Amino acid sequence: MNFVKPTLLLVLIVLSLGLQAQRLTSFTHSPEPFLKELSDFMNASKQKVGKKFVEDEFTPVFLSANYNPNMQNLVYATCDLLLEKKMKAYPEFESYLRALIAFPNTGKDEAFFTNWHSIIHQIAEDKKMKKYAWDFLESSAGLYENRKFFESQAVAWHTSNDDYRFEFDSLPKIVFPQLNLIGYSKGDSTRIMNTSGTYFPTLERWYGSSGRITWLRAELDPEKNYCEFDDYSIRIKGASFIVDSVRFYHELFAEPLLGQLTEKVLADKTGDKASYPKFESYNKRLQIKNVFKNVDYDGGFTMAGNKLAGTGTLEEPAIITIYREDAPFMVARSLDFAIRPDRISSGHVGICIFLDQDSIIHPDLNLKFDGKTREVVLLREDEARSQSPYYNSYHEVDMYFEALYWNIDDPLIEMGSLTGSTQHYAAFESNDYYKKLRYDALMGLGMVHPLPQIRTYVQQTTDSFYAEDLARFMRTGVRQVHPMLIDLANKGYVSYDINTQFCTVLPKLYDTLERNAGKKDYDVLQFNSEVDRGNNAQLNLLNYNLLLKGVGKIQLSDSQQVM
């Protein structure tokens, strides 16, 4: 019994408190009794906290000159309604009381106060709407306290002024005739300037009309870098949104660009770290003359933070053209270029250098252009198509070297190793180069040589095909054919796009088969260059002479042992 008595006592206390709460069906419509009953009601939900909140924060405001008898009577009636509709002390009553505490600081008049309450009543009395009462009351409290009409763990949305009104038209809404809409998130913010709109608390959605977003967060001049737009909407609960059909203004363009704006509020992402706001142009064939002197751009356009990027597609890649003597000399194609005030770069570019009617081409290089030094650097990477040689139709050689350097205002192109490298080796071999050992090595561990199989396949179809179709013909899987085609592309037998897995047979494949059958002449000309320092080769653009350094011997005929 000694153990049971305290338990029974606790149960009786809880039941007593519950009965007290149930007995309260309406508040006394007189200040002092009302405040006492309200204090007990709130305190029953949160001991000491509720009482302190009502007595220390709400009571002084409610009894002040800010609330005349008419306004007080409206508060009594509203509290009765909330009680009748079984609204809880926390959070509904608390949000309502917070709004009442802050209301006098808004400068709103009694007519506004009455209209606001009429909407509270409409929400509470509507069976479908009353579950959204707290959303509306919380938005009201936030607006009155610090102009904040929504807050979640991800973001808080504020208005820049107190120019707003409450309306109810099938749904409650807050109308803002003119404002700057501000979103805050973990130390970062976004601002939609000079806008207007309507917020629907029950939908958690903002519908706006016109506005402007600048690139100030990315530390760019807001007068020269900004987007303007017309109608837009935001799912206000998130920290990101997209606006279509925006007009983007940038100092590189005489006219605004049409495209899509993506905005995202991220913690501590400003200056060079900022990747938003982000603009993407609809037009994929924009032209910018003289991005740098004698350097043009053609393609799509993206502005992500302070990072300007040229963008393209597989069908329509972005293009950088470098001019020499007023004619296109080097053309670089890529899905994207990073364009900065002092440089251009891209990780995967196809390069074509024009030498009269001939050219030097490479399918996949790393490109860097320094706008201050005026130097282009092209690098072969250790992956896929980048391992292919440079195909030089003017000198009829395939060129294997690590890096190409060219000051676009000078007539010399240097070819060799990456600056700082300890190895200085390069190889240049004839387009007609053929060796039986190299041909046999293409089989790898397979039972059938790939070149005759590919020729047989294209004779039945076309010179261009997808890896999946070839795999079906070879009675194997794409996973086996894909690396084979990459290897053949690196050695110049086919052109192969690893993204689309589309392949085109090149003349070298047919020539090699002819040479293997003894039906076509070939040579074994190979120039191996090894130097202690500096570059391995130099191309003079005044006469197109190609100077090779560090060549110890040249084999003219392997069968006759002529060197």
Coordinates of C-alpha atoms in Angstrom, one line a residue:
M1 CA 0.0 0.0 0.0
N2 CA 2.9 2.4 0.7
F3 CA 3.8 2.0 -3.0
V4 CA 0.3 2.4 -4.4
K5 CA -0.8 5.6 -2.5
P6 CA 1.6 8.0 -4.3
T7 CA 0.6 6.6 -7.7
L8 CA -3.1 7.1 -6.9
L9 CA -2.4 10.6 -5.8
L10 CA -0.6 11.4 -9.0
V11 CA -3.5 10.0 -11.0
L12 CA -6.0 12.1 -9.1
I13 CA -3.9 15.3 -9.6
V14 CA -3.8 14.7 -13.4
L15 CA -7.5 14.0 -13.6
S16 CA -8.2 17.1 -11.6
L17 CA -6.2 19.3 -14.0
G18 CA -8.0 17.6 -16.9
L19 CA -11.4 18.4 -15.4
Q20 CA -10.4 22.0 -14.8
A21 CA -9.4 22.3 -18.5
Q22 CA -12.6 20.7 -19.6
R23 CA -14.8 22.9 -17.5
L24 CA -13.4 26.0 -19.3
T25 CA -15.7 26.4 -22.2
S26 CA -15.5 30.2 -22.6
F27 CA -13.6 33.1 -21.1
T28 CA -15.0 35.9 -18.9
H29 CA -15.4 39.0 -21.0
S30 CA -13.8 41.4 -18.6
P31 CA -10.0 42.2 -18.5
E32 CA -8.9 40.9 -15.0
P33 CA -10.9 37.7 -14.9
F34 CA -10.1 37.0 -18.6
L35 CA -6.4 37.4 -17.9
K36 CA -6.6 35.1 -14.9
E37 CA -8.4 32.4 -16.8
L38 CA -6.1 32.7 -19.7
S39 CA -3.1 32.4 -17.4
D40 CA -4.4 29.2 -15.9
F41 CA -5.3 27.8 -19.3
M42 CA -1.8 28.4 -20.7
N43 CA -0.2 27.3 -17.4
A44 CA -2.0 24.0 -17.5
S45 CA -0.1 23.1 -20.7
K46 CA 3.3 24.5 -19.6
Q47 CA 3.8 24.8 -15.9
K48 CA 5.2 28.2 -14.9
V49 CA 6.1 29.1 -18.5
G50 CA 2.4 29.7 -19.5
K51 CA 1.7 31.8 -16.5
K52 CA 4.8 33.9 -16.9
F53 CA 4.1 34.4 -20.6
V54 CA 0.6 35.7 -20.0
E55 CA 1.4 37.8 -16.9
D56 CA 4.7 39.3 -17.9
E57 CA 4.4 39.6 -21.7
F58 CA 0.7 39.7 -22.7
T59 CA -1.0 41.4 -19.8
P60 CA 0.9 44.7 -20.0
V61 CA 0.1 45.1 -23.7
F62 CA -3.5 44.0 -23.5
L63 CA -4.2 46.5 -20.6
S64 CA -2.4 49.4 -22.3
A65 CA -4.1 52.1 -24.4
N66 CA -3.2 50.1 -27.5
Y67 CA -6.3 48.0 -27.0
N68 CA -9.6 49.8 -26.6
P69 CA -12.8 48.0 -25.3
N70 CA -14.0 47.1 -28.8
M71 CA -10.6 45.5 -29.7
Q72 CA -10.6 43.7 -26.3
N73 CA -14.1 42.3 -26.9
L74 CA -12.9 41.0 -30.3
V75 CA -10.1 39.2 -28.5
Y76 CA -12.5 37.6 -25.9
A77 CA -14.7 36.4 -28.8
T78 CA -11.8 35.0 -30.7
C79 CA -10.4 33.2 -27.6
D80 CA -13.8 31.7 -27.0
L81 CA -14.0 30.5 -30.6
L82 CA -10.5 28.9 -30.5
L83 CA -11.5 27.2 -27.3
E84 CA -14.7 26.0 -28.8
K85 CA -12.9 24.6 -31.8
K86 CA -10.5 22.7 -29.4
M87 CA -7.4 24.7 -30.3
K88 CA -4.5 24.0 -28.0
A89 CA -2.7 26.4 -25.7
Y90 CA 0.4 25.5 -27.6
P91 CA 0.9 26.2 -30.4
E92 CA -2.4 27.9 -31.6
F93 CA -3.2 30.2 -28.5
E94 CA 0.5 31.0 -28.1
S95 CA 0.9 32.2 -31.7
Y96 CA -2.3 34.2 -31.4
L97 CA -1.1 35.9 -28.2
R98 CA 2.3 36.6 -29.7
A99 CA 0.6 38.3 -32.6
L100 CA -1.5 40.4 -30.2
I101 CA 1.6 41.4 -28.2
A102 CA 3.4 42.5 -31.4
F103 CA 0.5 44.1 -33.2
P104 CA 0.8 47.6 -31.7
N105 CA 4.3 48.0 -33.1
T106 CA 3.1 47.5 -36.7
G107 CA 1.3 50.9 -36.9
K108 CA -1.9 49.1 -38.2
D109 CA -5.2 50.6 -37.3
E110 CA -8.4 49.1 -35.7
A111 CA -10.0 48.4 -39.1
F112 CA -7.0 46.2 -40.1
F113 CA -7.3 44.5 -36.6
T114 CA -11.0 43.8 -37.2
N115 CA -10.4 42.4 -40.7
W116 CA -7.6 40.2 -39.5
H117 CA -9.9 38.7 -36.8
S118 CA -12.7 38.1 -39.3
I119 CA -10.3 35.9 -41.3
I120 CA -9.2 34.0 -38.1
H121 CA -13.0 33.3 -37.5
Q122 CA -13.5 32.1 -41.1
I123 CA -10.6 29.7 -40.8
A124 CA -11.7 28.4 -37.4
E125 CA -15.3 27.9 -38.3
D126 CA -14.5 26.1 -41.6
K127 CA -14.2 22.3 -40.9
K128 CA -11.7 21.9 -43.7
M129 CA -9.7 25.0 -42.9
K130 CA -9.4 24.9 -39.2
K131 CA -6.5 22.5 -39.3
Y132 CA -4.5 25.4 -40.9
A133 CA -5.4 27.9 -38.1
W134 CA -1.9 27.6 -36.6
D135 CA -0.2 28.2 -40.0
F136 CA -2.2 31.4 -40.4
L137 CA -1.7 32.6 -36.8
E138 CA 2.1 31.8 -36.9
S139 CA 2.4 33.8 -40.1
S140 CA 0.5 36.7 -38.5
A141 CA 2.7 36.6 -35.4
G142 CA 5.9 36.5 -37.5
L143 CA 4.8 39.5 -39.6
Y144 CA 3.9 41.6 -36.6
E145 CA 7.1 40.7 -34.7
N146 CA 9.8 41.1 -37.4
R147 CA 8.1 41.0 -40.8
K148 CA 8.7 37.3 -41.1
F149 CA 5.7 35.4 -42.6
F150 CA 7.2 31.9 -42.8
E151 CA 10.0 29.9 -41.1
S152 CA 11.2 26.3 -41.3
Q153 CA 14.5 24.6 -40.5
A154 CA 15.7 25.4 -44.0
V155 CA 14.7 29.0 -44.6
A156 CA 12.8 32.1 -43.2
W157 CA 11.0 34.5 -45.5
H158 CA 10.6 38.2 -44.7
T159 CA 9.0 41.3 -46.2
S160 CA 10.9 44.5 -46.3
N161 CA 8.0 46.7 -45.1
D162 CA 4.6 46.6 -43.3
D163 CA 2.6 47.1 -46.5
Y164 CA 0.4 44.0 -46.5
R165 CA -3.2 43.0 -45.9
F166 CA -5.1 39.8 -45.1
E167 CA -7.9 38.5 -47.4
F168 CA -10.0 35.4 -47.6
D169 CA -11.2 34.1 -51.0
S170 CA -11.9 30.4 -50.6
L171 CA -8.4 30.4 -49.0
P172 CA -6.7 32.7 -46.5
K173 CA -4.0 34.8 -48.0
I174 CA -1.7 37.7 -47.3
V175 CA -1.4 40.3 -50.1
F176 CA 1.8 42.4 -50.5
P177 CA 1.4 45.3 -52.9
Q178 CA 5.1 46.3 -53.0
L179 CA 8.1 44.8 -51.3
N180 CA 11.5 43.3 -51.4
L181 CA 11.1 39.6 -50.7
I182 CA 14.0 38.3 -48.5
G183 CA 14.9 34.6 -47.8
Y184 CA 17.4 33.9 -45.0
S185 CA 19.2 30.5 -44.5
K186 CA 22.1 29.8 -42.2
G187 CA 24.0 33.0 -42.8
D188 CA 23.1 33.5 -46.5
S189 CA 20.2 35.3 -48.0
T190 CA 18.4 36.0 -51.3
R191 CA 16.4 39.1 -52.3
I192 CA 13.8 39.5 -54.9
M193 CA 13.7 43.3 -55.4
N194 CA 10.8 45.5 -56.4
T195 CA 8.2 42.7 -56.5
S196 CA 4.7 42.2 -55.3
G197 CA 2.7 39.0 -54.6
T198 CA 0.4 36.9 -52.5
Y199 CA 1.3 34.3 -49.8
F200 CA -1.1 31.4 -49.2
P201 CA -0.3 30.1 -45.7
T202 CA -2.4 26.9 -46.2
L203 CA -0.5 26.1 -49.4
E204 CA 2.9 27.3 -48.2
R205 CA 3.3 28.9 -51.6
W206 CA 4.1 32.4 -52.8
Y207 CA 2.8 33.8 -56.1
G208 CA 4.6 36.9 -57.3
S209 CA 4.3 39.5 -60.0
S210 CA 7.5 40.9 -61.5
G211 CA 10.8 41.2 -59.7
R212 CA 14.6 41.4 -59.9
I213 CA 17.5 39.3 -58.6
T214 CA 21.0 40.7 -58.7
W215 CA 24.4 38.9 -58.4
L216 CA 25.4 41.0 -55.3
R217 CA 25.8 37.8 -53.3
A218 CA 28.5 36.7 -55.8
E219 CA 30.2 40.2 -55.3
L220 CA 29.3 41.4 -58.8
D221 CA 28.0 44.8 -59.6
P222 CA 24.2 44.6 -59.1
E223 CA 23.6 47.3 -61.6
K224 CA 25.3 45.3 -64.4
N225 CA 24.5 41.7 -63.4
Y226 CA 20.8 40.9 -62.7
C227 CA 17.7 39.1 -63.8
E228 CA 14.2 40.6 -64.3
F229 CA 11.1 38.5 -64.6
D230 CA 7.3 38.7 -64.6
D231 CA 4.9 36.2 -62.9
Y232 CA 6.6 33.5 -60.8
S233 CA 5.8 31.2 -57.9
I234 CA 7.9 29.8 -55.0
R235 CA 7.3 26.7 -52.8
I236 CA 8.1 28.8 -49.7
K237 CA 9.1 25.8 -47.5
G238 CA 12.3 25.2 -49.5
A239 CA 15.5 27.1 -49.8
S240 CA 15.5 27.0 -53.6
F241 CA 13.2 28.0 -56.5
I242 CA 13.2 28.3 -60.3
V243 CA 11.9 31.1 -62.5
D244 CA 11.4 30.6 -66.2
S245 CA 11.5 33.2 -69.0
V246 CA 13.7 35.6 -67.1
R247 CA 15.6 38.4 -68.8
F248 CA 19.3 38.4 -67.9
Y249 CA 21.5 41.5 -68.1
H250 CA 25.3 41.3 -68.3
E251 CA 27.9 43.7 -69.4
L252 CA 29.1 41.2 -72.1
F253 CA 25.8 41.5 -73.9
A254 CA 24.2 44.5 -75.5
E255 CA 20.7 43.0 -75.2
P256 CA 19.2 40.9 -72.4
L257 CA 19.3 37.1 -72.7
L258 CA 16.2 35.0 -72.2
G259 CA 16.5 31.9 -70.0
Q260 CA 15.9 30.2 -66.7
L261 CA 16.9 31.4 -63.2
T262 CA 17.7 29.0 -60.4
E263 CA 18.1 30.5 -56.9
K264 CA 19.3 28.6 -53.8
V265 CA 20.1 29.9 -50.4
L266 CA 23.2 28.1 -49.0
A267 CA 25.1 28.6 -45.8
D268 CA 28.2 30.9 -46.1
K269 CA 28.3 30.7 -49.9
T270 CA 29.3 34.2 -51.1
G271 CA 31.9 35.6 -53.4
D272 CA 34.0 33.0 -55.2
K273 CA 32.2 30.2 -53.2
A274 CA 28.8 31.3 -54.4
S275 CA 27.2 29.0 -57.1
Y276 CA 23.9 30.9 -57.1
P277 CA 22.0 32.8 -58.4
K278 CA 22.3 30.6 -61.6
F279 CA 21.1 31.7 -65.0
E280 CA 21.0 29.4 -68.1
S281 CA 20.2 30.8 -71.5
Y282 CA 17.6 29.2 -73.7
N283 CA 19.6 30.1 -76.8
K284 CA 22.5 27.7 -77.3
R285 CA 24.0 29.8 -80.1
L286 CA 24.9 33.1 -78.5
Q287 CA 28.0 34.8 -79.9
I288 CA 30.4 36.9 -77.9
K289 CA 33.0 38.7 -79.9
N290 CA 36.4 39.4 -78.3
V291 CA 35.8 37.7 -74.9
F292 CA 39.5 38.4 -75.0
K293 CA 41.3 40.1 -77.9
N294 CA 41.1 37.7 -80.9
V295 CA 39.1 35.2 -78.9
D296 CA 35.4 34.6 -79.7
Y297 CA 32.8 32.5 -78.0
D298 CA 29.8 30.8 -79.6
G299 CA 27.3 28.7 -77.6
G300 CA 25.0 28.6 -74.7
F301 CA 25.5 30.7 -71.6
T302 CA 25.3 30.0 -67.8
M303 CA 26.1 32.4 -65.0
A304 CA 26.5 30.4 -61.7
G305 CA 27.5 32.8 -58.9
N306 CA 30.4 34.8 -60.3
K307 CA 31.3 31.9 -62.6
L308 CA 30.4 32.5 -66.2
A309 CA 30.2 29.3 -68.2
G310 CA 29.8 28.6 -71.9
T311 CA 27.6 25.6 -72.4
G312 CA 26.6 23.4 -75.3
T313 CA 25.1 20.0 -76.1
L314 CA 26.4 16.9 -77.8
E315 CA 24.6 18.1 -81.0
E316 CA 25.6 21.7 -80.6
P317 CA 28.8 22.1 -78.5
A318 CA 30.0 25.4 -77.3
I319 CA 32.9 26.8 -79.3
I320 CA 35.9 29.0 -78.6
T321 CA 37.7 30.4 -81.7
I322 CA 41.2 31.9 -81.5
Y323 CA 42.1 34.1 -84.5
R324 CA 45.5 34.6 -86.1
E325 CA 45.9 37.3 -88.8
D326 CA 42.1 37.8 -88.8
A327 CA 41.4 34.2 -89.6
P328 CA 40.2 31.3 -87.4
F329 CA 43.3 29.4 -86.4
M330 CA 42.4 27.3 -83.3
V331 CA 38.9 26.1 -82.7
A332 CA 37.9 24.3 -79.4
R333 CA 34.6 22.5 -78.9
S334 CA 33.2 21.4 -75.6
L335 CA 30.0 20.9 -73.6
D336 CA 31.1 23.6 -71.2
F337 CA 33.8 26.3 -70.8
A338 CA 34.5 28.2 -67.6
I339 CA 34.9 31.8 -68.5
R340 CA 36.4 34.1 -65.9
P341 CA 37.5 37.7 -66.2
D342 CA 41.2 36.5 -66.6
R343 CA 40.9 33.0 -68.1
I344 CA 39.1 30.3 -69.9
S345 CA 39.2 26.6 -69.1
S346 CA 37.6 23.3 -69.9
G347 CA 38.3 19.7 -69.0
H348 CA 37.2 18.1 -72.3
V349 CA 37.6 19.9 -75.6
G350 CA 38.0 18.8 -79.1
I351 CA 40.7 20.8 -80.8
C352 CA 41.3 21.7 -84.5
I353 CA 44.3 23.8 -85.6
F354 CA 44.1 25.0 -89.2
L355 CA 47.3 24.8 -91.3
D356 CA 46.3 26.0 -94.8
Q357 CA 44.0 23.3 -96.2
D358 CA 45.2 20.8 -93.5
S359 CA 44.9 20.6 -89.8
I360 CA 46.0 19.2 -86.5
I361 CA 43.2 17.7 -84.5
H362 CA 42.6 16.0 -81.2
P363 CA 39.3 14.7 -79.8
D364 CA 39.7 15.3 -76.0
L365 CA 42.1 17.6 -74.3
N366 CA 42.2 19.8 -71.2
L367 CA 42.3 23.5 -72.2
K368 CA 43.5 26.5 -70.3
F369 CA 43.8 30.1 -71.6
D370 CA 45.4 32.8 -69.5
G371 CA 44.0 36.2 -70.5
K372 CA 46.9 38.1 -69.0
T373 CA 49.8 36.1 -70.4
R374 CA 47.8 35.3 -73.6
E375 CA 49.0 31.6 -73.4
V376 CA 47.0 28.6 -74.4
V377 CA 47.9 25.3 -72.7
L378 CA 46.6 22.0 -74.0
L379 CA 47.1 18.8 -71.9
R380 CA 46.5 15.1 -72.6
E381 CA 44.9 13.4 -69.6
D382 CA 45.3 9.8 -68.5
E383 CA 41.8 8.8 -69.5
A384 CA 39.8 7.5 -72.5
R385 CA 40.0 9.5 -75.7
S386 CA 42.6 11.9 -74.2
Q387 CA 45.2 9.3 -74.8
S388 CA 44.7 9.6 -78.6
P389 CA 47.6 11.2 -80.5
Y390 CA 47.3 14.6 -82.3
Y391 CA 46.5 13.8 -85.9
N392 CA 48.6 16.1 -88.1
S393 CA 47.5 15.9 -91.8
Y394 CA 49.9 18.7 -92.9
H395 CA 53.1 16.9 -91.8
E396 CA 51.3 13.5 -92.2
V397 CA 52.3 12.4 -88.6
D398 CA 50.6 11.3 -85.5
M399 CA 52.0 13.2 -82.5
Y400 CA 52.3 11.8 -79.0
F401 CA 53.3 14.4 -76.4
E402 CA 51.9 15.6 -73.1
A403 CA 51.4 19.4 -73.4
L404 CA 51.1 22.1 -76.1
Y405 CA 52.0 25.7 -75.3
W406 CA 51.2 28.7 -77.5
N407 CA 51.2 32.4 -76.8
I408 CA 48.5 33.4 -79.3
D409 CA 50.4 36.6 -80.3
D410 CA 53.6 34.7 -81.2
P411 CA 54.4 32.5 -84.2
L412 CA 55.8 29.5 -82.3
I413 CA 53.9 26.6 -80.8
E414 CA 55.9 24.5 -78.3
M415 CA 55.2 20.7 -77.8
G416 CA 56.5 18.5 -75.1
S417 CA 56.1 17.6 -71.4
L418 CA 54.1 19.4 -68.7
T419 CA 56.1 22.2 -67.1
G420 CA 58.0 20.8 -64.1
S421 CA 57.9 17.2 -65.4
T422 CA 61.0 15.1 -65.0
Q423 CA 60.3 13.1 -68.2
H424 CA 60.9 14.8 -71.6
Y425 CA 59.8 12.2 -74.1
A426 CA 57.6 12.6 -77.2
A427 CA 56.9 10.4 -80.3
F428 CA 56.0 11.4 -83.9
E429 CA 55.2 8.7 -86.3
S430 CA 54.1 8.6 -90.0
N431 CA 50.4 8.4 -90.8
D432 CA 51.3 5.4 -92.9
Y433 CA 53.1 3.6 -90.0
Y434 CA 52.5 -0.1 -89.8
K435 CA 54.0 -3.0 -87.9
K436 CA 52.7 -6.6 -87.8
L437 CA 53.3 -6.8 -84.0
R438 CA 51.2 -3.7 -83.4
Y439 CA 48.4 -5.1 -85.6
D440 CA 48.4 -8.5 -83.8
A441 CA 48.4 -6.8 -80.4
L442 CA 44.9 -5.3 -81.2
M443 CA 43.4 -8.8 -80.6
G444 CA 44.3 -8.6 -76.9
L445 CA 43.0 -11.8 -75.3
G446 CA 40.2 -12.2 -77.9
M447 CA 39.9 -15.1 -80.3
V448 CA 39.0 -12.8 -83.3
H449 CA 40.7 -9.7 -84.5
P450 CA 38.4 -6.6 -84.1
L451 CA 39.3 -4.7 -87.3
P452 CA 38.1 -7.4 -89.8
Q453 CA 35.0 -7.8 -87.8
I454 CA 34.2 -4.1 -87.8
R455 CA 34.8 -3.9 -91.5
T456 CA 32.5 -6.9 -92.2
Y457 CA 29.8 -5.2 -90.0
V458 CA 30.0 -1.8 -91.7
Q459 CA 29.9 -3.4 -95.2
Q460 CA 26.4 -4.7 -94.2
T461 CA 25.3 -1.4 -92.7
T462 CA 27.1 2.0 -92.6
D463 CA 30.4 3.5 -91.4
S464 CA 28.7 4.9 -88.3
F465 CA 26.9 2.8 -85.6
Y466 CA 26.2 2.4 -81.9
A467 CA 28.2 0.1 -79.7
E468 CA 25.1 -1.9 -78.8
D469 CA 24.5 -2.7 -82.5
L470 CA 28.1 -3.9 -83.0
A471 CA 28.0 -6.0 -79.8
R472 CA 24.9 -7.7 -81.1
F473 CA 26.7 -8.5 -84.4
M474 CA 29.7 -9.8 -82.6
R475 CA 27.5 -11.8 -80.3
T476 CA 28.9 -10.3 -77.1
G477 CA 27.9 -7.5 -74.7
V478 CA 28.3 -3.7 -74.7
R479 CA 30.5 -4.0 -71.6
Q480 CA 33.0 -5.9 -73.8
V481 CA 32.7 -3.8 -76.9
H482 CA 32.9 -0.4 -75.1
P483 CA 36.5 -0.6 -73.9
M484 CA 37.5 -2.2 -77.2
L485 CA 36.2 0.9 -79.1
I486 CA 37.9 3.3 -76.7
D487 CA 41.2 1.5 -77.4
L488 CA 40.7 1.7 -81.1
A489 CA 39.7 5.3 -80.9
N490 CA 42.9 6.1 -78.9
K491 CA 44.9 4.5 -81.7
G492 CA 43.1 6.3 -84.5
Y493 CA 41.1 3.5 -86.1
V494 CA 37.7 4.9 -85.1
S495 CA 36.0 8.0 -83.7
Y496 CA 34.1 7.0 -80.6
D497 CA 31.9 9.2 -78.3
I498 CA 31.9 7.5 -74.9
N499 CA 28.8 9.5 -73.8
T500 CA 26.5 8.4 -76.6
Q501 CA 28.5 5.2 -77.4
F502 CA 28.3 6.3 -81.1
C503 CA 31.2 5.1 -83.4
T504 CA 32.4 6.2 -86.8
V505 CA 35.1 4.2 -88.7
L506 CA 38.1 6.2 -89.8
P507 CA 40.3 5.6 -93.0
K508 CA 43.1 4.3 -90.9
L509 CA 41.1 1.1 -90.1
Y510 CA 40.7 0.3 -93.8
D511 CA 44.3 1.3 -94.6
T512 CA 45.7 -1.0 -91.9
L513 CA 43.7 -4.0 -93.1
E514 CA 45.0 -3.3 -96.7
R515 CA 48.6 -3.1 -95.4
N516 CA 48.2 -6.3 -93.3
A517 CA 47.0 -8.1 -96.5
G518 CA 50.0 -6.7 -98.4
K519 CA 47.8 -4.7 -100.7
K520 CA 49.0 -1.2 -99.7
D521 CA 52.4 0.4 -99.1
Y522 CA 53.5 1.4 -95.6
D523 CA 56.5 2.7 -93.7
V524 CA 58.0 2.5 -90.3
L525 CA 58.9 6.1 -89.9
Q526 CA 58.9 7.0 -86.2
F527 CA 60.7 9.9 -84.6
N528 CA 61.4 9.4 -80.9
S529 CA 62.4 12.6 -79.1
E530 CA 64.0 12.7 -75.7
V531 CA 65.6 15.9 -74.3
D532 CA 67.1 16.8 -71.0
R533 CA 65.1 20.0 -70.6
G534 CA 62.7 22.2 -72.6
N535 CA 60.2 21.1 -75.2
N536 CA 60.5 18.2 -77.7
A537 CA 59.2 20.0 -80.8
Q538 CA 58.4 23.4 -82.2
L539 CA 55.9 24.4 -84.9
N540 CA 56.8 27.6 -86.7
L541 CA 53.5 29.3 -87.9
L542 CA 55.4 31.5 -90.4
N543 CA 56.3 28.6 -92.6
Y544 CA 54.7 25.6 -90.8
N545 CA 58.1 23.9 -90.4
L546 CA 58.0 21.3 -87.6
L547 CA 61.3 21.1 -85.7
L548 CA 61.9 17.9 -83.7
K549 CA 64.6 17.9 -80.9
G550 CA 66.4 15.0 -79.2
V551 CA 65.9 12.5 -82.0
G552 CA 68.7 9.9 -81.8
K553 CA 68.0 7.7 -84.8
I554 CA 65.3 7.2 -87.5
Q555 CA 64.4 3.7 -88.8
L556 CA 63.5 3.8 -92.5
S557 CA 63.0 0.1 -93.1
D558 CA 62.6 -2.7 -90.6
S559 CA 62.9 -5.4 -93.3
Q560 CA 66.1 -3.9 -94.7
Q561 CA 67.5 -2.7 -91.3
V562 CA 68.0 0.8 -92.8
M563 CA 68.4 3.6 -90.2

